[in-house]
Short mmCIF file of C-alpha atoms in Angstrom, two decimals:
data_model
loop_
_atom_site.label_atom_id
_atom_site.label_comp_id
_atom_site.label_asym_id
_atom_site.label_seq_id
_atom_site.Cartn_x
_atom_site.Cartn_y
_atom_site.Cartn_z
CA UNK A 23 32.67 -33.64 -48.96
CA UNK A 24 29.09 -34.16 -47.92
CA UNK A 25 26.28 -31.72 -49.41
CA UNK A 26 23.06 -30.18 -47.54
CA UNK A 27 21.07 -32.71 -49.62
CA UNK A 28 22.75 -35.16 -48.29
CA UNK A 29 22.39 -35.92 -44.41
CA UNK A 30 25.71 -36.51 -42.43
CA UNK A 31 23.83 -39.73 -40.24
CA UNK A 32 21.77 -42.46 -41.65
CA UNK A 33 20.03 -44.13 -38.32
CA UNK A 34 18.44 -47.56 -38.54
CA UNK A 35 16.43 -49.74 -36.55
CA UNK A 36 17.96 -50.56 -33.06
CA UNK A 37 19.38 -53.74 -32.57
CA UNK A 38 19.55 -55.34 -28.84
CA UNK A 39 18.64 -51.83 -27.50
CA UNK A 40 21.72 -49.98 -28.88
CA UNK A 41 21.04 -47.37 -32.14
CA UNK A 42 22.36 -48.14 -35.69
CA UNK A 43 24.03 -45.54 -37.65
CA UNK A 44 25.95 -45.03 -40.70
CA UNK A 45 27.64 -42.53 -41.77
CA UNK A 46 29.94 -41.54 -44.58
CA UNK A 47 32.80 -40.76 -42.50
CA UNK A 48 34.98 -43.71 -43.05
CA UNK A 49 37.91 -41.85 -45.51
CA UNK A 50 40.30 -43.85 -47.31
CA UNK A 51 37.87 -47.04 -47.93
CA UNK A 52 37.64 -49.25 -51.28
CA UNK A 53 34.82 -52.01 -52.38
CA UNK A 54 37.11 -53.19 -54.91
CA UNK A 55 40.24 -54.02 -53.05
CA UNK A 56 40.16 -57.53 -54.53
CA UNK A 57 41.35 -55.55 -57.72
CA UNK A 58 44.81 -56.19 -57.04
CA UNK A 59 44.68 -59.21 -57.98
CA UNK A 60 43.92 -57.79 -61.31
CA UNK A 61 46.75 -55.54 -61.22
CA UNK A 62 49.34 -58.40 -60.15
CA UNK A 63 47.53 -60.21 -63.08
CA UNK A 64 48.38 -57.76 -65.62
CA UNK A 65 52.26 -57.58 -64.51
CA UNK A 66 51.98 -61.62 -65.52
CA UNK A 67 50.39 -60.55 -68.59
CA UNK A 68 51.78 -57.54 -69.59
CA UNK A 69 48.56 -55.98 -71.04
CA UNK A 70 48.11 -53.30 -70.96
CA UNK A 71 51.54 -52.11 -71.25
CA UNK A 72 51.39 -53.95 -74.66
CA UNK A 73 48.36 -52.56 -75.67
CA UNK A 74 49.71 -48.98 -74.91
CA UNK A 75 52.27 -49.74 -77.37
CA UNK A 76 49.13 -50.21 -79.93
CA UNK A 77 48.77 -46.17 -79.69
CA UNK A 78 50.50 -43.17 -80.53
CA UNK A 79 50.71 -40.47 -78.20
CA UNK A 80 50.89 -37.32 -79.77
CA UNK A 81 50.00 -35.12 -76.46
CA UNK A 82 53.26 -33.08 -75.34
CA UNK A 83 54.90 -34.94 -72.53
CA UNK A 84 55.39 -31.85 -70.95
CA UNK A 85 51.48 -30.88 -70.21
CA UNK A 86 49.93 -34.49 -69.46
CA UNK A 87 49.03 -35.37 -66.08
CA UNK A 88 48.10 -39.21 -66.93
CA UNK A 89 50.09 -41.19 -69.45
CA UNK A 90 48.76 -43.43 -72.19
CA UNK A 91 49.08 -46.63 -69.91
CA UNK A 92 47.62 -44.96 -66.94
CA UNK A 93 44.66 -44.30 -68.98
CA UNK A 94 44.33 -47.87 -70.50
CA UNK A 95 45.04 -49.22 -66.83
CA UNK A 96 42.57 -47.47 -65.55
CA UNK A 97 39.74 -47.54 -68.18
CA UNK A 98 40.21 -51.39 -68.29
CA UNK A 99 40.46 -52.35 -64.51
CA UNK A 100 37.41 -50.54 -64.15
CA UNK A 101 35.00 -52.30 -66.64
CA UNK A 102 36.44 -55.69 -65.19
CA UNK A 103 35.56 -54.21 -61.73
CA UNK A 104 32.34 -53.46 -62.97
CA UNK A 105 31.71 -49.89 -63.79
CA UNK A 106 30.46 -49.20 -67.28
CA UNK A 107 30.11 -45.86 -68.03
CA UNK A 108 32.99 -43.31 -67.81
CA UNK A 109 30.72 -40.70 -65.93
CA UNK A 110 32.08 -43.63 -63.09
CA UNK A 111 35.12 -42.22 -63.42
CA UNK A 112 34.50 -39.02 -62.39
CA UNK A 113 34.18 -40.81 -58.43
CA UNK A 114 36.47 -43.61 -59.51
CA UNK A 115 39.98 -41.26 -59.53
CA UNK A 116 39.41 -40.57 -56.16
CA UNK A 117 39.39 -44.34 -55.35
CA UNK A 118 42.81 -45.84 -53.85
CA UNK A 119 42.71 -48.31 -55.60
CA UNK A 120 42.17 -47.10 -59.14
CA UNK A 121 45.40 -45.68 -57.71
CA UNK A 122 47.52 -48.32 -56.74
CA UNK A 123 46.49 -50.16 -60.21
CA UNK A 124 47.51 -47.48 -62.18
CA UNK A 125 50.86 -47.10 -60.14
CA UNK A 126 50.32 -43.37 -59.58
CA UNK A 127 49.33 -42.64 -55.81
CA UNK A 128 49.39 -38.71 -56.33
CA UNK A 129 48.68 -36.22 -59.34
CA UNK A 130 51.20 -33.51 -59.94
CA UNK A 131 49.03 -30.58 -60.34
CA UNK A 132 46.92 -29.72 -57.52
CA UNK A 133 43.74 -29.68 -59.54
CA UNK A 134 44.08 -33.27 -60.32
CA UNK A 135 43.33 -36.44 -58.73
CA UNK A 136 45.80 -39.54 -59.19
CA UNK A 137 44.07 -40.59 -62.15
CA UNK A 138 41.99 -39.47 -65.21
CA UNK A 139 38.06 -38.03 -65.19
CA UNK A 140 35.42 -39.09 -67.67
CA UNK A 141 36.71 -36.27 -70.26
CA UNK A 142 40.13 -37.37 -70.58
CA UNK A 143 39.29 -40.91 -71.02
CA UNK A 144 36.50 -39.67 -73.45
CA UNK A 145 39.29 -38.13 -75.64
CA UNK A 146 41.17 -41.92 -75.46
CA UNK A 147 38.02 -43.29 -76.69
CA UNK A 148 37.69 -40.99 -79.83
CA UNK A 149 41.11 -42.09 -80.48
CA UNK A 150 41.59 -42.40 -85.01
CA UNK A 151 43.78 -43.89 -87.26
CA UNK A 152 45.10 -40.01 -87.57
CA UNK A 153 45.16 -37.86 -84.67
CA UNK A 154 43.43 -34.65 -84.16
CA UNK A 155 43.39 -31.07 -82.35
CA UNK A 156 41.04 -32.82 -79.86
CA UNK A 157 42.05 -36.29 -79.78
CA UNK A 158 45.56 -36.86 -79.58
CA UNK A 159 46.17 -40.47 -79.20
CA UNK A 160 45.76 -42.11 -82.31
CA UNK A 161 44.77 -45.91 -82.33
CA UNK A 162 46.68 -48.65 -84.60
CA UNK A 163 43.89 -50.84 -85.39
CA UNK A 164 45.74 -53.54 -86.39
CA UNK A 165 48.15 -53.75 -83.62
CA UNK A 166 45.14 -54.23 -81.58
CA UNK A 167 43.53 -56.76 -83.30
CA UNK A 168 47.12 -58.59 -83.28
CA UNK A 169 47.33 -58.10 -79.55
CA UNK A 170 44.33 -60.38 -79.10
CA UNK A 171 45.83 -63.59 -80.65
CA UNK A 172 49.10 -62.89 -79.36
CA UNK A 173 48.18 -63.25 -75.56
CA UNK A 174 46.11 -66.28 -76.79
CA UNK A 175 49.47 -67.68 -77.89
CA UNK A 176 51.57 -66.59 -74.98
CA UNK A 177 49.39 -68.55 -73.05
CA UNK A 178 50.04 -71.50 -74.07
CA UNK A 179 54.06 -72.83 -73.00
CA UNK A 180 54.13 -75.39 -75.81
CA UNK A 181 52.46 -75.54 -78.84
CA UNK A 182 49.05 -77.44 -79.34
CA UNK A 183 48.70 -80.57 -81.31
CA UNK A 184 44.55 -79.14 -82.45
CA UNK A 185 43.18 -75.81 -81.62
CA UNK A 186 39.57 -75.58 -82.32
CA UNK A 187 38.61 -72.09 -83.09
CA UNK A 188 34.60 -71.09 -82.58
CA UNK A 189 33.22 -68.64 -85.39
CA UNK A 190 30.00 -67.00 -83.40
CA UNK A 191 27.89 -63.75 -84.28
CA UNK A 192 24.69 -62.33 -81.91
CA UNK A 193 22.76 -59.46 -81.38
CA UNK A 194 23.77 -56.33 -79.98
CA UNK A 195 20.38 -54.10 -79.76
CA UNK A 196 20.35 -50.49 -80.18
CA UNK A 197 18.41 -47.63 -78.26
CA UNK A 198 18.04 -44.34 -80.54
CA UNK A 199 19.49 -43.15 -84.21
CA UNK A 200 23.20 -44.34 -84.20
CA UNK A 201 25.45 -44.80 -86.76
CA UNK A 202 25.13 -48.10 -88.54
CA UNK A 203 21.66 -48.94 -87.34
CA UNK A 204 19.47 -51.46 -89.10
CA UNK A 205 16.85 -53.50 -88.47
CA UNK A 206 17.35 -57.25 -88.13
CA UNK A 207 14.26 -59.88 -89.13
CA UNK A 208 15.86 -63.01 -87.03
CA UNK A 209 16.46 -60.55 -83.41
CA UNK A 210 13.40 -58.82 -84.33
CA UNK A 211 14.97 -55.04 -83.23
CA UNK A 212 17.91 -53.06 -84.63
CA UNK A 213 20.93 -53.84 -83.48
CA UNK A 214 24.39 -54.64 -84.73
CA UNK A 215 25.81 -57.68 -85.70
CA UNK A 216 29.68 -57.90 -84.04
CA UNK A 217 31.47 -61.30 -84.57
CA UNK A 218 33.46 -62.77 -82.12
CA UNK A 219 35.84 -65.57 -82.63
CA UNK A 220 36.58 -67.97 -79.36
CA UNK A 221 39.37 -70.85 -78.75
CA UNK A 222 38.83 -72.55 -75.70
CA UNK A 223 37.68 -69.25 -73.30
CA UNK A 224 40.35 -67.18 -74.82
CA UNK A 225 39.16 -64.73 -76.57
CA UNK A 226 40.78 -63.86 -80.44
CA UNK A 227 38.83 -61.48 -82.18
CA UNK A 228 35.45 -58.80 -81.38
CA UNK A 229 34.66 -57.42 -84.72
CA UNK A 230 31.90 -54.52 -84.56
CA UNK A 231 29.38 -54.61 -87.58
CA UNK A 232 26.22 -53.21 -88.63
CA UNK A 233 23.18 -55.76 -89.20
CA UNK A 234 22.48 -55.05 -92.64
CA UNK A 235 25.04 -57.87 -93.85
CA UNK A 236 25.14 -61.97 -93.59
CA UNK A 237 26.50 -63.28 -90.52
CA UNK A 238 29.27 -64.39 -92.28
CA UNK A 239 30.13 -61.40 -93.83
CA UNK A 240 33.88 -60.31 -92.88
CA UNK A 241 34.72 -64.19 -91.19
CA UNK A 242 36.88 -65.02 -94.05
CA UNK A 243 38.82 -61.92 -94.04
CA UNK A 244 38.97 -62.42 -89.54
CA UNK A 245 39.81 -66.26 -90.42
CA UNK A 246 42.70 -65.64 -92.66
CA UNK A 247 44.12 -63.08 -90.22
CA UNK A 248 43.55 -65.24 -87.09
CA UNK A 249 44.89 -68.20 -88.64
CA UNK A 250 48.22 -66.66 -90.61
CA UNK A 251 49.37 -65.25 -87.21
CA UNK A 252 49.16 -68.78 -85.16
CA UNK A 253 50.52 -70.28 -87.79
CA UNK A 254 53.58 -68.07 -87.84
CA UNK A 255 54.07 -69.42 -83.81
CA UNK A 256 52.54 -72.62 -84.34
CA UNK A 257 53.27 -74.21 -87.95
CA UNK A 258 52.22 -77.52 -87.33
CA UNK A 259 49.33 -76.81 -85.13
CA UNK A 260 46.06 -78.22 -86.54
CA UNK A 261 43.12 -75.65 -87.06
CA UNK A 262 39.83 -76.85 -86.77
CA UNK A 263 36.97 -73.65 -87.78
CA UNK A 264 33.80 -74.27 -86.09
CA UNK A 265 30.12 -72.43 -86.25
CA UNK A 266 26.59 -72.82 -87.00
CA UNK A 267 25.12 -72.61 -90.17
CA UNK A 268 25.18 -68.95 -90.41
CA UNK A 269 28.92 -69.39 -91.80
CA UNK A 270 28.63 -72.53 -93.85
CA UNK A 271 29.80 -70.67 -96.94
CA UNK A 272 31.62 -72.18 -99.68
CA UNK A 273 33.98 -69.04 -99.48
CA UNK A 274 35.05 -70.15 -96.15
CA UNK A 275 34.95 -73.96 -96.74
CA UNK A 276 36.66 -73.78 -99.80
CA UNK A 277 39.89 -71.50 -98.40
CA UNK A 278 40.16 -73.64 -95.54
CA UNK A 279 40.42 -76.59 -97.92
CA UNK A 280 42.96 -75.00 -99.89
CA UNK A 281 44.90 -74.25 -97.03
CA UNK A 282 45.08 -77.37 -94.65
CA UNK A 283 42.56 -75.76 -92.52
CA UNK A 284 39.83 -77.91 -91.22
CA UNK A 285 36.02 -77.29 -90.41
CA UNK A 286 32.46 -77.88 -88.83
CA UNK A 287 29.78 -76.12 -89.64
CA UNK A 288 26.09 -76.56 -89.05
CA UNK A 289 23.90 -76.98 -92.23
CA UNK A 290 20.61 -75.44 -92.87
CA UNK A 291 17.88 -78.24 -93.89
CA UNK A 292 15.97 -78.26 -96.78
CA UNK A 293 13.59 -80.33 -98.10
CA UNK A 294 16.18 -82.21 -100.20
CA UNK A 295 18.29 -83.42 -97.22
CA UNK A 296 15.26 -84.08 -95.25
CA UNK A 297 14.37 -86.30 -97.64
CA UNK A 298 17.30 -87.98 -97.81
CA UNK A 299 16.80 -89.20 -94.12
CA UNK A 300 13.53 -90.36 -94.45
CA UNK A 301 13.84 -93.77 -93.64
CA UNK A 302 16.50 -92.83 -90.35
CA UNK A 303 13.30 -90.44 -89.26
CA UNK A 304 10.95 -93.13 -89.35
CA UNK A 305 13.07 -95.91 -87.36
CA UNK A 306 13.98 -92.86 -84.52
CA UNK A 307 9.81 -92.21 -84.64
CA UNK A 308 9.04 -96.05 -84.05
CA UNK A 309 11.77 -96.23 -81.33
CA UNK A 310 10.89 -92.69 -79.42
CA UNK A 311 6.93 -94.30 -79.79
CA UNK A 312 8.36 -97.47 -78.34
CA UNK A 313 9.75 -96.07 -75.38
CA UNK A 314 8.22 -92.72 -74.75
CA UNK A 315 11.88 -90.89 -74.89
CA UNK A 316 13.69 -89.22 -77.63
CA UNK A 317 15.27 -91.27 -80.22
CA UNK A 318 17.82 -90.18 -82.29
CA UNK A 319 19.88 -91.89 -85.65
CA UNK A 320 22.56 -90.80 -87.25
CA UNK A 321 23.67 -91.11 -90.99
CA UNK A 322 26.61 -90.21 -93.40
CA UNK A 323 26.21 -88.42 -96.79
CA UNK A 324 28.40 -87.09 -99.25
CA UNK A 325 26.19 -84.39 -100.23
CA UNK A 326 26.29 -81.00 -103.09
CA UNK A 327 24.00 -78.08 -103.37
CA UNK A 328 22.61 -77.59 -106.67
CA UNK A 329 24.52 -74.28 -106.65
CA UNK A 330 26.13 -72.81 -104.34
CA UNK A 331 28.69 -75.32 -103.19
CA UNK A 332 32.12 -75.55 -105.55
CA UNK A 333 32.29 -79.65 -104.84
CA UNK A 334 30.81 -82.49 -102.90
CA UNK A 335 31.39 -83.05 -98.79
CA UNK A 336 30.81 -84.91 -95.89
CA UNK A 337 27.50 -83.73 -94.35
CA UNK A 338 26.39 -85.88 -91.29
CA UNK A 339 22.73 -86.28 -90.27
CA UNK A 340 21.21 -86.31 -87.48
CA UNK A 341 17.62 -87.94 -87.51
CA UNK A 342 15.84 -87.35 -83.67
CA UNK A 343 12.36 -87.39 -82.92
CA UNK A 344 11.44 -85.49 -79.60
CA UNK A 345 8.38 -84.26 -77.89
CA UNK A 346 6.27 -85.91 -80.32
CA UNK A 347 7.88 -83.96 -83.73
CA UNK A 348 10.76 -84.47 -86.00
CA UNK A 349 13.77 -82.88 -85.21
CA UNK A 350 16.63 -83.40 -87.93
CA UNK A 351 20.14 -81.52 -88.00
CA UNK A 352 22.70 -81.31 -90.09
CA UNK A 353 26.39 -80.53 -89.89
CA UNK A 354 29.35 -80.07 -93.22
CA UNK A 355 32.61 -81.20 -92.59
CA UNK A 356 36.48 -81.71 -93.81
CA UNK A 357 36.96 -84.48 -91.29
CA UNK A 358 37.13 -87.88 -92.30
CA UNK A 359 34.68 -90.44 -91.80
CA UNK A 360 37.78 -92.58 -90.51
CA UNK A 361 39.21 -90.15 -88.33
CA UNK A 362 35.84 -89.51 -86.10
CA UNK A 363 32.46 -91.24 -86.70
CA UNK A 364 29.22 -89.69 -87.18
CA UNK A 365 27.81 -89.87 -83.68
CA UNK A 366 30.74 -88.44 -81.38
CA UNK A 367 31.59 -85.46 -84.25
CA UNK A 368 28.13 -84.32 -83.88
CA UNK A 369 27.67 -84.74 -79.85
CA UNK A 370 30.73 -84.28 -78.72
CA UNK A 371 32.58 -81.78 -80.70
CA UNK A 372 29.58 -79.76 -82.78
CA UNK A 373 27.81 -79.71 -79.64
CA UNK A 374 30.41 -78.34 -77.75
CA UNK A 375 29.92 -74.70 -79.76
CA UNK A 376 27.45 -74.01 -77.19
CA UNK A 377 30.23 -72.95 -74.80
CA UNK A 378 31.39 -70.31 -77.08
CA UNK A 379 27.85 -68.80 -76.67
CA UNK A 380 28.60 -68.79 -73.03
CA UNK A 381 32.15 -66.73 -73.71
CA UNK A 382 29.98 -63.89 -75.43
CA UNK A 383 27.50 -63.40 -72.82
CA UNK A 384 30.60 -63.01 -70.20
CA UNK A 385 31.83 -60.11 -72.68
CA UNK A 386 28.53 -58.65 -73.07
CA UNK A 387 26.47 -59.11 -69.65
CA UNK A 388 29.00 -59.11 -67.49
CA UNK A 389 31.82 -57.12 -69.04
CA UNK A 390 29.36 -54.50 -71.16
CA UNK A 391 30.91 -55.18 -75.02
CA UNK A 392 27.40 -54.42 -75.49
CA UNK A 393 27.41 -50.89 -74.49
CA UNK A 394 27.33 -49.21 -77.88
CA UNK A 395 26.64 -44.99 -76.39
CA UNK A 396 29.70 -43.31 -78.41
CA UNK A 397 28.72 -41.72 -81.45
CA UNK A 398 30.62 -43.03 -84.16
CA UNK A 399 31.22 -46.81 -85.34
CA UNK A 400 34.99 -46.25 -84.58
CA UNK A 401 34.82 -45.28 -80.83
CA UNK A 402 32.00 -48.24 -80.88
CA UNK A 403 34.43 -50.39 -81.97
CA UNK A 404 37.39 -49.44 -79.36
CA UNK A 405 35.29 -49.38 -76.47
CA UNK A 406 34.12 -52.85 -77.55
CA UNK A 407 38.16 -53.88 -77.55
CA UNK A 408 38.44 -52.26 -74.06
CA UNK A 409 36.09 -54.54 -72.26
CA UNK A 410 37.33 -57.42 -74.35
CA UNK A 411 40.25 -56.90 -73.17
CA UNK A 412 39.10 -56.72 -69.78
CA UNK A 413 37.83 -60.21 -70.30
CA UNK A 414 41.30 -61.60 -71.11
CA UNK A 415 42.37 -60.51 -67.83
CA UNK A 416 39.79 -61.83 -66.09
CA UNK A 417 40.39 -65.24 -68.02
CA UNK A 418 43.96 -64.57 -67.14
CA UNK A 419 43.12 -64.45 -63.27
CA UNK A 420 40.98 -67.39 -63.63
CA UNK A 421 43.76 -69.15 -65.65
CA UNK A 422 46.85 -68.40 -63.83
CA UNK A 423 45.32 -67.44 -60.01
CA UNK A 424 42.36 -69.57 -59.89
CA UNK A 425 43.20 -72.54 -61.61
CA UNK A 426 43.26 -74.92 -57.82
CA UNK A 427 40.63 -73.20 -56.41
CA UNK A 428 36.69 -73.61 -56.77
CA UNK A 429 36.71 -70.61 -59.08
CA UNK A 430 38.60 -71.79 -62.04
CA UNK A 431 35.94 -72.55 -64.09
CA UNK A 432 33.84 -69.38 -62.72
CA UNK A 433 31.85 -66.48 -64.74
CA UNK A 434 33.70 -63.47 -65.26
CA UNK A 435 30.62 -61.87 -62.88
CA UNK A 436 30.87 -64.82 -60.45
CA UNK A 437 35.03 -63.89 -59.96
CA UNK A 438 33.97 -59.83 -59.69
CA UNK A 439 31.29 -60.57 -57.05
CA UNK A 440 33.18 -62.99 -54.87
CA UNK A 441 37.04 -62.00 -55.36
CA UNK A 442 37.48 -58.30 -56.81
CA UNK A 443 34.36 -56.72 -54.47
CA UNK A 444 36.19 -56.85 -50.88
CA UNK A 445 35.81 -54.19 -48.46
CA UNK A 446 38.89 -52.44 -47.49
CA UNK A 447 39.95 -49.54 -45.17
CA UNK A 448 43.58 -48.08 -46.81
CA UNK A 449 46.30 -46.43 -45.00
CA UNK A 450 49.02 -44.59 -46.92
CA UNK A 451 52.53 -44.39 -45.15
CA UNK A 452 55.73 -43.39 -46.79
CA UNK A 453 56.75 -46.56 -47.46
CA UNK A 454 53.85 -48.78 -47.42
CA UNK A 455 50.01 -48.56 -49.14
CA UNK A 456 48.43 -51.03 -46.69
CA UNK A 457 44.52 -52.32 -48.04
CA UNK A 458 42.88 -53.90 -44.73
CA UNK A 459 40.29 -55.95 -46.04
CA UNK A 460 36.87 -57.11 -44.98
CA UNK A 461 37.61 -60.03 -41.65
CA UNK A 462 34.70 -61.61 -42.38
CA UNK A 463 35.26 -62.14 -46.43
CA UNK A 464 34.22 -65.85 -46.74
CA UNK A 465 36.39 -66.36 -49.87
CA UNK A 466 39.86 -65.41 -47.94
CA UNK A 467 41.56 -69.11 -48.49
CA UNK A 468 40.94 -68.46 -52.47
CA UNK A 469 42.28 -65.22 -52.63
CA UNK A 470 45.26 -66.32 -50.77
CA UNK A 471 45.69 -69.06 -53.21
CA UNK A 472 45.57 -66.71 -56.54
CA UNK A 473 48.15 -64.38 -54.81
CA UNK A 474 50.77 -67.03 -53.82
CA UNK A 475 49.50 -68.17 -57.76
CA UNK A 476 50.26 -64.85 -59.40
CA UNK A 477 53.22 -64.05 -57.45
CA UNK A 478 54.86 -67.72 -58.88
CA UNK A 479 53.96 -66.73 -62.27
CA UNK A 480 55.41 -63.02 -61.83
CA UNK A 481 58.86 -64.92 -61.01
#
């Protein structure tokens, strides 16, 4: 319904002598119509209807307009889409097809639309352990966290010979007094410090925490419970732990050795282990002077802090001069020297941490983990989940839908922008809910493809 601040025709510059106008006049019209493919995604997946089953609905069935699953549906869907904020919402529920994704095309009470506002979703967000007069749903914290590494498993039809899981923490800066707020001397601004564990692009754990703590604080804990739940699916799966030197702990070394778990972890230098790679330092400097490009050696060591490690391990070295200055790196690890060399553990599987830094600025650029308004740590914390989650059905579109298509190794943002945003005039019938989408989309052959995809997989 149009307001007098708003005028009812927008006119434009004439093109080929005839006027341009817009109006907003259309009716039943979606941007997002390429969200179906999220919907027929979650059918493969079965999210959220398992991660309903991670609350408890105390509301009485008899005086709810949108069930637990509708909500979850619809809260998810939407961040994936692209919409942040649940004040969206409030113009989302009269979208068709937040409709059609939450299978409810009509509300029961005239005062409703099909699906929730920005209040009732902001009650599913303050969900507790416990529930409340206000807050109803109460959240199993656990089951969630569980949920995570069981759709990483279902994934998968047989069993890995290695998994390589990446240990990762970052920033996550804060605006304003909230709850948990500290300052942090390495991101320079307060912020929190969540932890995110990656295999691959699936995603296994998003663990909120303040920034007053070590960046390994809490892995251990995440580790044993990541690892004792493959393991009950996987028993003779080999898990390799991987991060930078922010988690080379002898806590977490030393469990993994104790229980068949391997590792690779970045080492801070020191003067000591500089030292030790003096002479590897001086041949890179000679060669890099020799040929005016980087030189790099590389060198084994079995190395012990005077401290704060429990026994002696493989360190390798890597001794580089670049752009004129020394440039040495060093990485721990339970891997034998026989097993993999010095050279291809450090370039080709340390290196290849990067990508998980990749994964976590898909969560938080493009799906908004980062968005950290609520009050409390808790409804931080579940909010974070809910756009993690939307992530793993994203990944599951790109896995299952996209995988022979140009797209299959795209951004989260890239698959929004060029699949999920499609025009779309919608025409309700009594028997059919008919999205007419954009003529002109130019990505039409690939969105084919993930349907006929999706649909095999649904089978």
């Amino acid at each position: 319904m149009p307001t007098d601040c708003i005028p009812t025709l927008f006119d434009f510059a004439p093109v080929e002598g005839r006027k341009v106008v817009a109006n907003f006049d259309g009716g039943a019209i979606t941007s997002d119509a390429g969200g179906l493919l999220l919907g027929a995604t979650d059918k493969v997946l079965g999210l959220t209807r398992r991660l309903a089953a991670c609350f408890k609905d105390h509301r009485d069935p008899d005086l709810i307009e949108h069930r637990l699953e509708t909500l979850l549906t619809q809260r998810i869907t939407a961040i994936a889409l692209g919409y942040e904020d649940l004040i969206d919402h409030d113009q989302l529920r009269h979208d068709p097809i937040m409709a059609v994704l939450a299978g409810k095309l009509t509300a029961s009470r005239s005062d409703c639309a099909p699906v929730a506002g920005k209040s009732t979703l902001n009650r599913l967000e303050l969900s507790k352990a416990q529930p409340t007069r206000y807050a109803k749903i109460a959240a199993d914290t656990t089951a969630i966290e569980n949920l995570f590494v069981d759709l990483f498993l279902d994934a998968h039809a047989a069993a890995p010979e290695e998994i390589i899981l990446d240990l990762d923490a970052t920033d996550d800066p804060l605006h304003g007094h909230q709850e948990g707020r500290f300052f942090h001397g390495y991101y320079d601004c307060y912020c929190y410090l969540p932890l995110y564990i990656f295999c691959g692009r699936h995603l296994l754990a998003a663990k909120l925490r303040p920034a007053n703590i070590d960046a390994c604080a809490g892995a251990l804990e995440e580790a044993i419970r990541v690892v004792a739940r493959i393991r009950t699916r996987w028993p003779r799966t080999r898990i390799i732990l991987r991060a930078d030197s922010g988690f080379c702990r002898d806590t977490l070394m030393a469990w993994a050795e104790g229980n068949t778990v391997d590792y690779l972890f970045g080492l801070a230098r020191n003067k000591r282990l500089v030292a030790a790679i003096g002479a590897e330092l001086q041949q890179a400097w000679l060669e890099a002077e020799a040929t005016g490009k980087p030189a790099r050696r590389f060198k084994e060591l079995i190395w012990r802090t005077r401290k704060s490690w429990s026994c002696k391990r493989r360190v390798v070295a890597k001794a580089e001069w670049t752009e004129g200055k020394a440039n040495p790196r060093f990485v721990v690890t339970s891997l034998p020297v026989e097993e993999i060399e010095a050279k291809r553990l450090y370039e080709d599987v340390y290196c290849a941490r990067g990508q998980a830094e990749n994964r976590i600025k898909e969560c938080q650029l493009d799906l908004f983990a980062d968005r950290t308004s609520a009050a409390t740590m808790a409804a931080k914390q579940l909010r974070r989940w809910f756009s993690s989650f939307a992530y793993v059905l994203l990944c599951g579109l790109r896995r299952i839908g996209l995988a022979q298509t140009q797209f299959a190794r795209a951004s989260c943002g890239t698959i929004r922008l060029k699949l999920l945003k499609i025009g779309a005039l919608v025409r309700i019938s009594v028997r059919r809910v008919v999205f007419a989408m954009a003529s002109g989309c130019p990505w039409r052959a690939e969105f084919a493809l993930a349907h006929a995809a999706l649909r095999r997989a649904a089978a």
